[in-house]
Short mmCIF file of N, CA, C and O in Angstrom, two decimals:
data_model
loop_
_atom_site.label_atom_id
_atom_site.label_comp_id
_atom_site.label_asym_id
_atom_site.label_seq_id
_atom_site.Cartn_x
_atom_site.Cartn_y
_atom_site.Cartn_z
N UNK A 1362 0.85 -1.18 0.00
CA UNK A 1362 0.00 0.00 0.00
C UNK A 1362 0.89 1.24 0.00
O UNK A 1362 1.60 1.32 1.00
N UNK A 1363 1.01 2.22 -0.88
CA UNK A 1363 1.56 3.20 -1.22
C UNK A 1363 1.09 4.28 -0.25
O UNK A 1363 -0.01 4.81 -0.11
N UNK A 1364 2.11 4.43 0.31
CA UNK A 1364 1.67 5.86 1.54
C UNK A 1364 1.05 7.03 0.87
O UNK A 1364 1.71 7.50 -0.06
N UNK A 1365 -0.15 7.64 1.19
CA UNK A 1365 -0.54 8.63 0.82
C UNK A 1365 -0.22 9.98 1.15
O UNK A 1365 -0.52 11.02 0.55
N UNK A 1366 0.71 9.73 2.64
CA UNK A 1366 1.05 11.20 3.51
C UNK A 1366 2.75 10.55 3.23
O UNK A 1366 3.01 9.61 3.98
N UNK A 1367 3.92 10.97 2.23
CA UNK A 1367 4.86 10.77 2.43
C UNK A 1367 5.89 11.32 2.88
O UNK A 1367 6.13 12.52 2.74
N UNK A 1368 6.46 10.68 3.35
CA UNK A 1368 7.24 11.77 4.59
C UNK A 1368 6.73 12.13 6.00
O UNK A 1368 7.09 13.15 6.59
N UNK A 1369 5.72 11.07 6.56
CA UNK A 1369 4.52 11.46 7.80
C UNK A 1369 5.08 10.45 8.35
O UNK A 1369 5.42 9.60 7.52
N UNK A 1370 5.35 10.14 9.64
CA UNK A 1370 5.96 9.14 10.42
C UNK A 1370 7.58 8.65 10.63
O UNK A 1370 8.60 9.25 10.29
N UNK A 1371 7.49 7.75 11.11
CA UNK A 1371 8.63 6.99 11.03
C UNK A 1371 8.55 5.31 11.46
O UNK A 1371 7.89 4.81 12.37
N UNK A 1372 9.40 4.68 10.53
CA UNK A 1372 9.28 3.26 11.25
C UNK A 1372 10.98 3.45 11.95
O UNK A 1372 11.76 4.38 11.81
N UNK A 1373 11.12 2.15 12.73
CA UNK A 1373 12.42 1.87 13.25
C UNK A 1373 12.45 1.05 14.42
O UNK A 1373 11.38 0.66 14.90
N UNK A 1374 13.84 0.65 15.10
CA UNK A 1374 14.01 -0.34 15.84
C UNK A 1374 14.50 0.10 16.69
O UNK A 1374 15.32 1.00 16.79
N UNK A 1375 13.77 -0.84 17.77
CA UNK A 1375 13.97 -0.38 19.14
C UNK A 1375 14.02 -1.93 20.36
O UNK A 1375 13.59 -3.04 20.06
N UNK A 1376 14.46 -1.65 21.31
CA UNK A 1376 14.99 -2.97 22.72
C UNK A 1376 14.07 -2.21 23.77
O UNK A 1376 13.17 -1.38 23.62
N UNK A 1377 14.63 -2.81 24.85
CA UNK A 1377 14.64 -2.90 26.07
C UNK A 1377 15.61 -2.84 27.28
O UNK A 1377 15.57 -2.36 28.42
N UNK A 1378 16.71 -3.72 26.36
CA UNK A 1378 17.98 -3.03 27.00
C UNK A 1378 18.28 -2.22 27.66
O UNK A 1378 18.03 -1.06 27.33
N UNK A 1379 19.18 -2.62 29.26
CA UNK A 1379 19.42 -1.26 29.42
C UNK A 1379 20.78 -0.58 29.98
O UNK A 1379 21.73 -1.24 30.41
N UNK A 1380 20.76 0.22 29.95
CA UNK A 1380 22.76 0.92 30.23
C UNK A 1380 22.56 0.14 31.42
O UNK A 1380 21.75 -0.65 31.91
N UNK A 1381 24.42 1.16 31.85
CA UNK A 1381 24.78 0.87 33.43
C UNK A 1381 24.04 1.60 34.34
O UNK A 1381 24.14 1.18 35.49
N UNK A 1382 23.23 2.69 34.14
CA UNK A 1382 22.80 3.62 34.68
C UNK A 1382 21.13 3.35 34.89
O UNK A 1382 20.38 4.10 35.52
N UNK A 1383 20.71 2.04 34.17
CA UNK A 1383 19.36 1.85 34.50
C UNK A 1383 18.52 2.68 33.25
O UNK A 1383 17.30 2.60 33.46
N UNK A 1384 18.76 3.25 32.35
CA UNK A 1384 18.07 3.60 31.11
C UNK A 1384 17.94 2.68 30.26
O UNK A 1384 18.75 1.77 30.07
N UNK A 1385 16.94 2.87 29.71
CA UNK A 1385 16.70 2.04 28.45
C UNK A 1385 17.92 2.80 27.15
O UNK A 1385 18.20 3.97 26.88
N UNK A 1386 18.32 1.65 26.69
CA UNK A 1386 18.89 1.70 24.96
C UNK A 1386 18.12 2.51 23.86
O UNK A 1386 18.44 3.41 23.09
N UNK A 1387 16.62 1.62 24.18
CA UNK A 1387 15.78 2.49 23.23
C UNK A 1387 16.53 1.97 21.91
O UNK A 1387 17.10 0.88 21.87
N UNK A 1388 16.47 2.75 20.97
CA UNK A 1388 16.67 2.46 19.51
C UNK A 1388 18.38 2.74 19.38
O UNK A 1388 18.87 2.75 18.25
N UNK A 1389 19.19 2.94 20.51
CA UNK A 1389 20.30 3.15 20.63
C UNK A 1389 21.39 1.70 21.28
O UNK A 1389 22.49 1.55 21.79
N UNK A 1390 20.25 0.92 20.86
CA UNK A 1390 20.97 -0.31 21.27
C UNK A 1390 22.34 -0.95 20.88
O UNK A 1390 22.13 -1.20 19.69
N UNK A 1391 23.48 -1.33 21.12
CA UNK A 1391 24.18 -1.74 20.14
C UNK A 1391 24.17 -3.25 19.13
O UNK A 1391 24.65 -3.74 18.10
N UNK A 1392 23.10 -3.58 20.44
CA UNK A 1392 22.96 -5.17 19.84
C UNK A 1392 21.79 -5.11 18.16
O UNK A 1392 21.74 -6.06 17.39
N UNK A 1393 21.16 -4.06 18.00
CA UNK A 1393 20.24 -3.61 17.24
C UNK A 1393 21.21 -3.73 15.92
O UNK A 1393 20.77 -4.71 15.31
N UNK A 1394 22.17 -3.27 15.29
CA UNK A 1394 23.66 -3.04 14.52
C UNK A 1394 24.03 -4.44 14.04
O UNK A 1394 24.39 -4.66 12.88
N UNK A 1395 23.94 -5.40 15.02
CA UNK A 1395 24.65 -6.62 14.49
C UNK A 1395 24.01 -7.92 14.19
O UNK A 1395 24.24 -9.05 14.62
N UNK A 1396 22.83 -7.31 13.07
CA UNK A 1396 22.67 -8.29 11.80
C UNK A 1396 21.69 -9.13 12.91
O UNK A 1396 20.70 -9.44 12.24
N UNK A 1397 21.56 -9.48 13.83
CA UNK A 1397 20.27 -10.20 14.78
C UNK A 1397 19.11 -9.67 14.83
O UNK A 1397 18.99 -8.49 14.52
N UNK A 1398 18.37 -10.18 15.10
CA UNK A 1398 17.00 -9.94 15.07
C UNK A 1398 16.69 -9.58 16.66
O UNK A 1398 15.89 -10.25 17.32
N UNK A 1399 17.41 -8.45 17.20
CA UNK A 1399 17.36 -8.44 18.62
C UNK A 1399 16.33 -7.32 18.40
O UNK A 1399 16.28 -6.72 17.32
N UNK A 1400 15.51 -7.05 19.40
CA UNK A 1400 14.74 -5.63 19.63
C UNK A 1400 13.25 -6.00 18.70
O UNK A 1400 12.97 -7.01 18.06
N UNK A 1401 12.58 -4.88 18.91
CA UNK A 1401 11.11 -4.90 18.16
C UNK A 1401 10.98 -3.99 17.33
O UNK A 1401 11.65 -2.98 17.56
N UNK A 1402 10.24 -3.99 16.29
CA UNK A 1402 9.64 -2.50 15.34
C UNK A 1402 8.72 -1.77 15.97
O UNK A 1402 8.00 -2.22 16.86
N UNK A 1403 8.69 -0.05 15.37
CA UNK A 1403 7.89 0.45 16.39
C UNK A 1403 7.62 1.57 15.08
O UNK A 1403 8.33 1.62 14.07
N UNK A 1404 6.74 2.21 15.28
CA UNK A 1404 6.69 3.73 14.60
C UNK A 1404 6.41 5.01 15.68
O UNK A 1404 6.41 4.84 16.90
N UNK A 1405 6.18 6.33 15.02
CA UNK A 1405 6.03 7.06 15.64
C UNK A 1405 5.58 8.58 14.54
O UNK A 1405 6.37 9.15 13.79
N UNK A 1406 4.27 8.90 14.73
CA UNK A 1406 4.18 9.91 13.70
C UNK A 1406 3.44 11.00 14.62
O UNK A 1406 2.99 10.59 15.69
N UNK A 1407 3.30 12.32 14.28
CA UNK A 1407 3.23 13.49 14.68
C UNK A 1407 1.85 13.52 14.33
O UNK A 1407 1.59 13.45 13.13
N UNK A 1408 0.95 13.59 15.11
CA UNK A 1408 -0.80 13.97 14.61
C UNK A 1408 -0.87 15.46 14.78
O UNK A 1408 0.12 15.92 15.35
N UNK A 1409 -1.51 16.08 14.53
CA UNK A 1409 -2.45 17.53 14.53
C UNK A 1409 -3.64 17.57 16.17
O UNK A 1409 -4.32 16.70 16.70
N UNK A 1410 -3.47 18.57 16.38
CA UNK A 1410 -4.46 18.98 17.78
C UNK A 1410 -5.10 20.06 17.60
O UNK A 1410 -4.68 20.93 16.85
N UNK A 1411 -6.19 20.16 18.26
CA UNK A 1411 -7.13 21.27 18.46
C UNK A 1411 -6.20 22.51 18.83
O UNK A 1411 -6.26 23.48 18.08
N UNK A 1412 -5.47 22.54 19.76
CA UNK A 1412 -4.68 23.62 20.44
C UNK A 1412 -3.37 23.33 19.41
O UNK A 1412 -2.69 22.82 20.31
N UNK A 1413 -2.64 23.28 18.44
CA UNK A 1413 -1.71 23.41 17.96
C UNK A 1413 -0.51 22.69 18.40
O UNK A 1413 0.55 22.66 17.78
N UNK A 1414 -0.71 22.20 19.37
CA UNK A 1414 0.59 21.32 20.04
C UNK A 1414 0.45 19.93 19.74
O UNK A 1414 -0.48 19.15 19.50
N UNK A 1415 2.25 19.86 19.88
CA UNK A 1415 2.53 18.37 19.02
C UNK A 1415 1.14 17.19 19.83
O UNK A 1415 0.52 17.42 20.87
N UNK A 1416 1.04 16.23 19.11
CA UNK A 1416 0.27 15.21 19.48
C UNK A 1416 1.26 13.75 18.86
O UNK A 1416 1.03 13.27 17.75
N UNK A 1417 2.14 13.30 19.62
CA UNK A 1417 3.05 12.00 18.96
C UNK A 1417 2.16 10.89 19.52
O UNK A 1417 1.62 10.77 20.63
N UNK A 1418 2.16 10.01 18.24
CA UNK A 1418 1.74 8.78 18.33
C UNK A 1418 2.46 7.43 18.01
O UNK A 1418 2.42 6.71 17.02
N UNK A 1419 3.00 7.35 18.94
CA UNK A 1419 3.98 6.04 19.25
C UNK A 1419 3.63 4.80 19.45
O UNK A 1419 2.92 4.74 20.45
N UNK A 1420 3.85 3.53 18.85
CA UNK A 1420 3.26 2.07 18.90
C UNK A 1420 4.29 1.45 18.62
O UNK A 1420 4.84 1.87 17.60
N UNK A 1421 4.95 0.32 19.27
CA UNK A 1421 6.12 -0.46 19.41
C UNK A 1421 5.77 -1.88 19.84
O UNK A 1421 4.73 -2.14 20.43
N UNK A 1422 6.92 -3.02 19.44
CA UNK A 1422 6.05 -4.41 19.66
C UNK A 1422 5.68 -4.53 18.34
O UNK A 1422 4.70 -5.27 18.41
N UNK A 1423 5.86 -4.25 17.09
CA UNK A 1423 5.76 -4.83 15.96
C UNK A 1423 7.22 -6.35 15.65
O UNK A 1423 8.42 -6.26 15.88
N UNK A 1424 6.42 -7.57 15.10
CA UNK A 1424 7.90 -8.67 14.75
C UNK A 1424 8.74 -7.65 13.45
O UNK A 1424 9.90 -7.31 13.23
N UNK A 1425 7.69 -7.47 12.95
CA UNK A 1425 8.75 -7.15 11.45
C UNK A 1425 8.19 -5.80 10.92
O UNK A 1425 7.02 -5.43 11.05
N UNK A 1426 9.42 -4.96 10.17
CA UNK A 1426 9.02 -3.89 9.65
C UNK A 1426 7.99 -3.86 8.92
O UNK A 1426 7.46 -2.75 9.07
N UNK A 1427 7.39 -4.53 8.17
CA UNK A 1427 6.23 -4.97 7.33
C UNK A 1427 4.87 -4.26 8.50
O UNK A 1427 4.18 -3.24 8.43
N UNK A 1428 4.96 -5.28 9.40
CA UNK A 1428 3.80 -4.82 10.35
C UNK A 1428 3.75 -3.19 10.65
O UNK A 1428 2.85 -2.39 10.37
N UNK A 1429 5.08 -2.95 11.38
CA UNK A 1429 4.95 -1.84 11.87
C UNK A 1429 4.57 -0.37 10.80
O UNK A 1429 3.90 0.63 11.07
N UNK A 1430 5.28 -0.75 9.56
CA UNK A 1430 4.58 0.57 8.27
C UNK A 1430 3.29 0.17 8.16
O UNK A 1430 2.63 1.12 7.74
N UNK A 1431 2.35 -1.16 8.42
CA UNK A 1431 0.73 -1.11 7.75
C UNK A 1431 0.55 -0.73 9.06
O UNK A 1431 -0.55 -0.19 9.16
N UNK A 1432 1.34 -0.78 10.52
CA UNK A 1432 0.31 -0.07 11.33
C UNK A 1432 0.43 1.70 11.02
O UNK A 1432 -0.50 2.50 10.98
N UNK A 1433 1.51 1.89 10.88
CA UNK A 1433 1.49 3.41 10.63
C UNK A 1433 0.33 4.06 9.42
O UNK A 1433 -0.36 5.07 9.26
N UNK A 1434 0.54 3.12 8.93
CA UNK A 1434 -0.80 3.49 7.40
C UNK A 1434 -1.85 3.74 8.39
O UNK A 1434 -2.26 4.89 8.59
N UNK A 1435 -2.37 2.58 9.13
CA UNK A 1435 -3.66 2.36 9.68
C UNK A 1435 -4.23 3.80 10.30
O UNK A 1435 -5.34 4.29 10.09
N UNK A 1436 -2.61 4.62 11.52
CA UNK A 1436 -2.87 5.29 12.33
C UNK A 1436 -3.09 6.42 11.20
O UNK A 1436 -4.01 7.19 11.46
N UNK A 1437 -2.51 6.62 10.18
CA UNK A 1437 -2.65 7.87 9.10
C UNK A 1437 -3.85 7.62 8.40
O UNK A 1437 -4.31 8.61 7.83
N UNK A 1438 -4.43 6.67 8.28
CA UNK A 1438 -5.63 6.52 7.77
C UNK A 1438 -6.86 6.69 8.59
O UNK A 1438 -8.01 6.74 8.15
N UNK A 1439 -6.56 6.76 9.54
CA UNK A 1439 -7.60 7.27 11.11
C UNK A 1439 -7.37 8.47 11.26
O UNK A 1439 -8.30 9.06 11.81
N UNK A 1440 -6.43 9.14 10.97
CA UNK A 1440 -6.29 10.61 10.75
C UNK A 1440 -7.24 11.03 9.64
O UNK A 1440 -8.28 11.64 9.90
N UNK A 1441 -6.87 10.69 8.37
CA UNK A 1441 -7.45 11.22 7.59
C UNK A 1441 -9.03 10.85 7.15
O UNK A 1441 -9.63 11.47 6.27
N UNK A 1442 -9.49 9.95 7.77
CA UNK A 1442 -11.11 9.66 7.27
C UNK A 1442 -11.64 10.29 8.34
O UNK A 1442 -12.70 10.85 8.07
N UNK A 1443 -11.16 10.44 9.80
CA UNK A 1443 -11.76 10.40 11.25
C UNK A 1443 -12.55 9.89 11.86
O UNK A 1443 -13.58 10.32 12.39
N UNK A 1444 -11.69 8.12 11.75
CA UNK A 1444 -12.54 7.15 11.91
C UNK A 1444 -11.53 6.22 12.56
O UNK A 1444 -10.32 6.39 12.35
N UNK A 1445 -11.93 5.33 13.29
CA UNK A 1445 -10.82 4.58 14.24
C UNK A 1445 -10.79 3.37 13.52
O UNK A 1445 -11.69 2.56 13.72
N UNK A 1446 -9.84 3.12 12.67
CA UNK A 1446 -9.27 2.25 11.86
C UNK A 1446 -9.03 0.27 12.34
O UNK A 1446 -9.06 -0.84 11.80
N UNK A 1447 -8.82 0.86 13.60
CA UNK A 1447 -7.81 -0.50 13.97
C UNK A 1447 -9.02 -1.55 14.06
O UNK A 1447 -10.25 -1.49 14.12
N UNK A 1448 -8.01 -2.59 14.04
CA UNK A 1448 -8.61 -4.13 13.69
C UNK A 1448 -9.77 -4.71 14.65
O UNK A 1448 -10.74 -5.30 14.18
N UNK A 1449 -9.56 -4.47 16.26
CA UNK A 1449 -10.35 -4.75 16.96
C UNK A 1449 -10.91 -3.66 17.61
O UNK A 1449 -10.88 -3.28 18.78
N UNK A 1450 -11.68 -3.06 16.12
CA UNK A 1450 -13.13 -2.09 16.81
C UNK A 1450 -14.35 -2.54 16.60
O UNK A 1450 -14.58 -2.41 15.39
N UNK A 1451 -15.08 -2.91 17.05
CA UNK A 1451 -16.20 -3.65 17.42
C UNK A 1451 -17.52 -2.30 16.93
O UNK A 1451 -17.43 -1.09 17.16
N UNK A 1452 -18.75 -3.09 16.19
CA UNK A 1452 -19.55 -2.15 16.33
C UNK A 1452 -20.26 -1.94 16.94
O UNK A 1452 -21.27 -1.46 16.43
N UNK A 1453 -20.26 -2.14 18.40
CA UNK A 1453 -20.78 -1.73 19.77
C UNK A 1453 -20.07 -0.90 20.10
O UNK A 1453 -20.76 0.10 20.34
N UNK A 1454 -18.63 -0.63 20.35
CA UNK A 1454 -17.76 0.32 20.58
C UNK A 1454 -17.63 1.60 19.31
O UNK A 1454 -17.04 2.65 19.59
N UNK A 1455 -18.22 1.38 17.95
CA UNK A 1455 -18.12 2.34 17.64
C UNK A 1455 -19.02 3.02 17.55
O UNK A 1455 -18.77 4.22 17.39
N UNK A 1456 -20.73 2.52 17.62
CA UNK A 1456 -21.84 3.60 18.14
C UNK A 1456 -21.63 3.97 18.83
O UNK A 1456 -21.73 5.20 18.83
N UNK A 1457 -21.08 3.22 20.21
CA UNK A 1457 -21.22 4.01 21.56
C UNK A 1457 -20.72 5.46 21.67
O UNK A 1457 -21.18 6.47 22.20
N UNK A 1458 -19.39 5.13 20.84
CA UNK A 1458 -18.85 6.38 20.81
C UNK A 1458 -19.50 7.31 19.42
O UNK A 1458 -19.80 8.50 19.50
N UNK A 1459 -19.59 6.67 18.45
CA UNK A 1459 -20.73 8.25 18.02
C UNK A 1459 -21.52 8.78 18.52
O UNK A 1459 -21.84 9.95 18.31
N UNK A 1460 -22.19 7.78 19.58
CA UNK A 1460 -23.53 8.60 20.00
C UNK A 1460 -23.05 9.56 21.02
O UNK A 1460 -23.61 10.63 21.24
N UNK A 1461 -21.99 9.14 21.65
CA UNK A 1461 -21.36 9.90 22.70
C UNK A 1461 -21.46 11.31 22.06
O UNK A 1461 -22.28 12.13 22.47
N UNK A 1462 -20.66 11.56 21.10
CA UNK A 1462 -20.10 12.49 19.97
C UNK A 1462 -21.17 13.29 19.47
O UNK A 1462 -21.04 14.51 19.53
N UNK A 1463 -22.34 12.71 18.92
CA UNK A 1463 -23.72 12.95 18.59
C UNK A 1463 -24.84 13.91 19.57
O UNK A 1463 -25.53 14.89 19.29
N UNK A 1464 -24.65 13.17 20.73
CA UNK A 1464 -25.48 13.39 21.86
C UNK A 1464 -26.01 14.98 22.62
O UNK A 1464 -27.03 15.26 23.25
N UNK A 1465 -24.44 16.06 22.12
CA UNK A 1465 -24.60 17.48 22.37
C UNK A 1465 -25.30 18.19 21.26
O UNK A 1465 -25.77 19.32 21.21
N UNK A 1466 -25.25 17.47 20.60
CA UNK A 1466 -25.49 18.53 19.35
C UNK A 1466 -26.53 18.32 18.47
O UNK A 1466 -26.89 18.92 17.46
N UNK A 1467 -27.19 16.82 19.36
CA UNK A 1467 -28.89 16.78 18.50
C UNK A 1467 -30.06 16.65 19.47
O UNK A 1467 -29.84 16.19 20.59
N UNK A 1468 -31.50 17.09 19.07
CA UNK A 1468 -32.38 17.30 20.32
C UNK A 1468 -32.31 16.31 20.94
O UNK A 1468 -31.54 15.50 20.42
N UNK A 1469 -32.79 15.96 21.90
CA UNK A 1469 -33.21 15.12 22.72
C UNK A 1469 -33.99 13.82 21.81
O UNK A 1469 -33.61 12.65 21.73
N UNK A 1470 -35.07 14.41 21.25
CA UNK A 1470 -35.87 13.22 20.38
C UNK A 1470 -35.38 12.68 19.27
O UNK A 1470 -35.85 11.63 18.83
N UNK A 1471 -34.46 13.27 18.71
CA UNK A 1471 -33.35 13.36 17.53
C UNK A 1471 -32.22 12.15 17.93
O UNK A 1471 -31.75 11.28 17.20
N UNK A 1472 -31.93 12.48 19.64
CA UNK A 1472 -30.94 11.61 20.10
C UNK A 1472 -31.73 10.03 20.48
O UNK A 1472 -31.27 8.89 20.37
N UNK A 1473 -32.85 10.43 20.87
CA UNK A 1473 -33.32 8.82 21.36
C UNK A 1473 -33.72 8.53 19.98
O UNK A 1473 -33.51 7.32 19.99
N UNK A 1474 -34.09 8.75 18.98
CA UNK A 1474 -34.27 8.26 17.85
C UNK A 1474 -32.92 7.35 16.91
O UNK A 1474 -32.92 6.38 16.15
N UNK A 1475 -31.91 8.27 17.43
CA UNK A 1475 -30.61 7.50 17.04
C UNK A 1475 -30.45 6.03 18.25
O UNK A 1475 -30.51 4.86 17.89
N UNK A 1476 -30.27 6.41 19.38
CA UNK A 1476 -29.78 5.76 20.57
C UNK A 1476 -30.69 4.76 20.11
O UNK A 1476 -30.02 4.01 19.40
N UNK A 1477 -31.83 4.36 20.15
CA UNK A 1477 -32.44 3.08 19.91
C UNK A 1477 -32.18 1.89 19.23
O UNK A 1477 -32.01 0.80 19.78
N UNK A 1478 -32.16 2.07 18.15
CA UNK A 1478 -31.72 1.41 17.24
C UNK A 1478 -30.29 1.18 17.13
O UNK A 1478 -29.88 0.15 16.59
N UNK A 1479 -29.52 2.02 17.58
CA UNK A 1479 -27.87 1.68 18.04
C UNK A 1479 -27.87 0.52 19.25
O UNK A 1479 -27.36 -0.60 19.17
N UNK A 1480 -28.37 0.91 20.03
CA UNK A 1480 -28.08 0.13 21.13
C UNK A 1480 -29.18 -1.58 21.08
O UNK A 1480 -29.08 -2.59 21.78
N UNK A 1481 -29.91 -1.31 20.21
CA UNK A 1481 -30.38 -3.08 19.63
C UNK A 1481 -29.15 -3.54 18.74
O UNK A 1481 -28.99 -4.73 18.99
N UNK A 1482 -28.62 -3.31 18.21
CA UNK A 1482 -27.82 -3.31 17.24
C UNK A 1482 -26.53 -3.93 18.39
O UNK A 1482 -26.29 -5.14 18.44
N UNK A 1483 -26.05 -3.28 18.94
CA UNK A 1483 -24.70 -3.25 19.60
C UNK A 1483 -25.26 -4.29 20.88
O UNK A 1483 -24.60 -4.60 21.88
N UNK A 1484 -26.01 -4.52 20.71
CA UNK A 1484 -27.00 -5.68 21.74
C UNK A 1484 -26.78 -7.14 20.97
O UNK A 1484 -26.65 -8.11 21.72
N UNK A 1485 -26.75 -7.31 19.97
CA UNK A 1485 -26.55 -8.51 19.89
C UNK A 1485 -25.41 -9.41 19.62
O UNK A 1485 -24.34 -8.86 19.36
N UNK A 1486 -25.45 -10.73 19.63
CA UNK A 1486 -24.03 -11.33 19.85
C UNK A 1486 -23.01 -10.97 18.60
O UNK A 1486 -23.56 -10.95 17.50
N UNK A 1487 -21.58 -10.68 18.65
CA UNK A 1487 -20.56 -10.21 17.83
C UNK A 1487 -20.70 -11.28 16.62
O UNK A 1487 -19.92 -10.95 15.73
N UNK A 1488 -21.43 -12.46 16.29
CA UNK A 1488 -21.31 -13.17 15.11
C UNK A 1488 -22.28 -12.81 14.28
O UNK A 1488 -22.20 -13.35 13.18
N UNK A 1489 -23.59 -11.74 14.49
CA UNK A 1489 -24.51 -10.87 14.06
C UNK A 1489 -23.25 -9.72 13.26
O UNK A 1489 -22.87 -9.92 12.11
N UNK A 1490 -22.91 -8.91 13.88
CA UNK A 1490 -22.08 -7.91 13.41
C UNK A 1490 -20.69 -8.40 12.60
O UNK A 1490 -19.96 -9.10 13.29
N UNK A 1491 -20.30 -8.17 11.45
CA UNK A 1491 -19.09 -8.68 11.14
C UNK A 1491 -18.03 -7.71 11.49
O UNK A 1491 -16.85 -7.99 11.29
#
């Protein structure tokens, strides 16, 4: 999948390791350098905020670089639709939270007219919903 935001993120490698001093290595590992498969993939990309200040979004614990760029897609693709992308979102968890979202800004009868039918919906067992 061809990045659509290029130049937005970063992938890279990172441990657990840690100095003499009790710090983590972090991506400054030396064992990271020598051709082993020591440490995990991780990304880290810069989102946008209401108030103008940085918003970093960091996820680490990927096996292979492969994973860690389709998760970075995922998180840039939740940016840009404004929609929560990831794999285990359930559609009980994602009415809940529209209606949450919904709830200020439509009447009252407007809102139980939505809420109803959401919450039968998000009521039944997860092999109903795909």
């Amino acid at each position: 999948m061809a990045s659509q935001s290029p130049g937005r993120g970063r992938v890279y490698r990172r441990c657990g390791c840690r100095r003499p001093d009790g710090r983590q290595y972090g991506a400054r590992c030396p064992k990271l350098h020598d051709g082993s498969r020591h440490g995990s993939w991780a990304f880290a990309v810069d989102l946008p905020s209401a108030d103008g200040k940085r918003h970093p979004l960091c996820r680490s614990g990927f096996a292979t670089q492969k994973a860690a760029e389709a998760a970075l897609e995922r998180a840039l693709e939740s940016e840009r639709t404004g929609l929560d992308c990831s794999e285990d979102l359930t559609l009980a968890t994602y009415l809940a939270e529209w209606l949450r979202l919904k709830e200020m800004a439509l009447k009252p009868t407007t809102y139980a007219r939505y809420r109803d039918p959401c919450t039968r919906t998000s009521s039944r067992p997860s092999a109903d919903c795909p």
